[in-house]
Coordinates of C-alpha atoms in Angstrom, one line a residue:
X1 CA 96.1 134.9 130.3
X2 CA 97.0 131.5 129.2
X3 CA 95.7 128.4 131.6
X4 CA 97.1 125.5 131.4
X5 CA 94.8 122.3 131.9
X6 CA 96.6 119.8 134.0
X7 CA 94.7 117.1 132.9
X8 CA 96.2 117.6 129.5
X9 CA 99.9 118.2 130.7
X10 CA 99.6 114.6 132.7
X11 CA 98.3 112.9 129.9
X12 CA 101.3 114.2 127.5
X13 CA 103.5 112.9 130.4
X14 CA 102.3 109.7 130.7
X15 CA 102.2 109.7 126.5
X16 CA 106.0 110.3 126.3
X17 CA 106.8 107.7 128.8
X18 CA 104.9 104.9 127.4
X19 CA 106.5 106.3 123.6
X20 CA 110.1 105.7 125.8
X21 CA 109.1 102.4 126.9
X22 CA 107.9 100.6 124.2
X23 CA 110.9 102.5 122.3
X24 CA 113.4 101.1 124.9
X25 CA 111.7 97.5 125.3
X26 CA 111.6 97.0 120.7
X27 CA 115.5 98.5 119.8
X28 CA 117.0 97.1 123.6
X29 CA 115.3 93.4 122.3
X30 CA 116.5 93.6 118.8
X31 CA 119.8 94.5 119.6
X32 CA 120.0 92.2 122.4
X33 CA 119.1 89.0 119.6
X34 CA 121.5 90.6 117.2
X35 CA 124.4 90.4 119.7
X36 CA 124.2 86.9 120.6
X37 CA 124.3 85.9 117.0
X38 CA 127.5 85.6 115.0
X39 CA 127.9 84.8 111.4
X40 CA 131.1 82.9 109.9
X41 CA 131.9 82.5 106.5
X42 CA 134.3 79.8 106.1
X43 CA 136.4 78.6 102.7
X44 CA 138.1 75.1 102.4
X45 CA 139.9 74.0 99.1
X46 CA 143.4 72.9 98.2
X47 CA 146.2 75.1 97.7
X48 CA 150.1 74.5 97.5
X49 CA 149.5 70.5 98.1
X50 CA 147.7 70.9 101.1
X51 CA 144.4 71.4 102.3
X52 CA 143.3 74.1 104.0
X53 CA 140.5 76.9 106.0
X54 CA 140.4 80.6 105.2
X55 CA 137.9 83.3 106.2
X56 CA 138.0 84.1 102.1
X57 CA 139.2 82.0 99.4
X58 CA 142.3 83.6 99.4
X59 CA 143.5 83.0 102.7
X60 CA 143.5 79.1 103.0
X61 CA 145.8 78.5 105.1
X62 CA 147.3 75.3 107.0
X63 CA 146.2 74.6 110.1
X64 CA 143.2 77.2 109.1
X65 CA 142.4 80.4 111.0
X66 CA 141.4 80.5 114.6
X67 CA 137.9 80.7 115.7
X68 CA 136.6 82.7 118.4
X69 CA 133.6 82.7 119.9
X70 CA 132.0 83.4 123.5
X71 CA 129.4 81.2 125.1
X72 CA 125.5 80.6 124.0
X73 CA 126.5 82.6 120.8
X74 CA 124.2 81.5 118.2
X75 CA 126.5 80.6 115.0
X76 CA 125.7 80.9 111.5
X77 CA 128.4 78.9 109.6
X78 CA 128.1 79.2 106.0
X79 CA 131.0 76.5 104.6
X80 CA 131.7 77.5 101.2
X81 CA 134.0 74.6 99.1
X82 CA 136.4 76.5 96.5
X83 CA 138.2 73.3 96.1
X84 CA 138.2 70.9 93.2
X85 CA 137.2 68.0 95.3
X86 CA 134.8 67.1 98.6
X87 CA 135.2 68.6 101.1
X88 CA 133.3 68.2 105.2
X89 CA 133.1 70.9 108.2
X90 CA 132.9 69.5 112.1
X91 CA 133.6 70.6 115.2
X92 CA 135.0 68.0 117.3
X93 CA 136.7 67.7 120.8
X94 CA 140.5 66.8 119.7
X95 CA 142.6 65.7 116.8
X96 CA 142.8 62.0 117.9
X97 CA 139.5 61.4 117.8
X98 CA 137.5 62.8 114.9
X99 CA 134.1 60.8 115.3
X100 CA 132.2 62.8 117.7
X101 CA 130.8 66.0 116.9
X102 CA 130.6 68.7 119.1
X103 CA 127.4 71.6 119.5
X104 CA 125.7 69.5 116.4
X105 CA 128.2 71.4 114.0
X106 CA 128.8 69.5 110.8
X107 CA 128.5 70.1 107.7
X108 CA 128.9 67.3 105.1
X109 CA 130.2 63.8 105.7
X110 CA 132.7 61.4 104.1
X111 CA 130.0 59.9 101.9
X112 CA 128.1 63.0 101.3
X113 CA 130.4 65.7 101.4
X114 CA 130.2 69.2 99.8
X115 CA 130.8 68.9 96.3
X116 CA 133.5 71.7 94.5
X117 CA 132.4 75.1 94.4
X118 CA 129.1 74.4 97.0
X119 CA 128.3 76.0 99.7
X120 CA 126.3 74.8 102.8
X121 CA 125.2 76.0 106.8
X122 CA 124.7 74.7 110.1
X123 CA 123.0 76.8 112.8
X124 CA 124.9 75.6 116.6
X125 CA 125.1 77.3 119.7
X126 CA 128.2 77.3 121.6
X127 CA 127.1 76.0 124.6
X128 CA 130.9 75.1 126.2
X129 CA 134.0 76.9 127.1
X130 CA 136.9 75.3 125.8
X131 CA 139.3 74.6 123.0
X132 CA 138.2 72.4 120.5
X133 CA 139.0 72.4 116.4
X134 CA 137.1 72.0 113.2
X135 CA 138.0 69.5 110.7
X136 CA 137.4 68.0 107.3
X137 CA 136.8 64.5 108.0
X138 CA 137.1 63.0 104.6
X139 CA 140.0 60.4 105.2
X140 CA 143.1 61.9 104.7
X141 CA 142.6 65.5 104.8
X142 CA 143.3 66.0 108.5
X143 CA 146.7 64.7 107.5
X144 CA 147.4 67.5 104.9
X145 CA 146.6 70.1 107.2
X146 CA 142.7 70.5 106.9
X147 CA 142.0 71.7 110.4
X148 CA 141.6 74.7 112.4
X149 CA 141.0 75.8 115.9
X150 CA 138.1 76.8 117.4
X151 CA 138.2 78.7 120.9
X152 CA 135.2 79.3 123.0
X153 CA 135.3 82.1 126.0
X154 CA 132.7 83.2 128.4

């Protein structure tokens, strides 16, 4: 007959446990980073006389697209100019007041902008639920429709 030691059957127990733990604890971690970090790719150029955002340089648009994002997401925001002049990316509270800048996301400013066909990122968590908008703050641009809104959810 066959015997079966039970010291070796416990040890190949507590073997496939500690295999399922560490297995759990390195994909549950990863995937738990990965989540919590969003990447946006965001166009701003001129088209039709106005100035605009898209999520591809096709789709500038006027106001641009709305954003949205859920708190302590880790953002990515690649700002890519396809214009043929400076452009700047900010986040800021409201329209009327374009100065401050909101989860240090800015890209760019008035007198060091990103030039035509540039690209540039910022790395921000979203760190406050609310509605705020992004901008290009050369002067001027917010007037020809170089905004978007930017929407941020728990």
């Amino acid at each position: 007959m066959f015997r079966i030691n039970s010291k070796i059957v416990i040890l190949a127990i507590f073997a496939i446990l500690f295999l399922s733990l560490i297995s759990y604890l390195l994909f549950n971690y990863s995937s738990n980073n990965d989540q919590n970090i969003v990447e946006v790719n965001l166009f701003g150029g001129e088209f039709d006389g106005k100035y605009g955002f898209g999520l591809s340089n096709d789709s500038l648009s006027s106001p641009g697209p709305t954003i949205y994002l859920n708190t302590d997401q880790k953002v990515v925001l690649k700002f890519t100019n396809t214009g043929d002049i400076p452009h700047t990316f900010r986040v800021i509270n409201n329209l009327n007041s374009t100065e401050q800048v909101l989860f240090g996301a800015f890209i760019g400013e008035s007198l060091n902008p990103i030039n035509p066909n540039n690209h540039s990122k910022v790395n921000f968590v979203t760190d406050e639920v609310g509605s705020f908008f992004y901008i290009c703050n050369i002067p001027g641009h917010l007037d020809l429709g170089m905004f978007g809104e930017l929407i941020i959810k728990n």
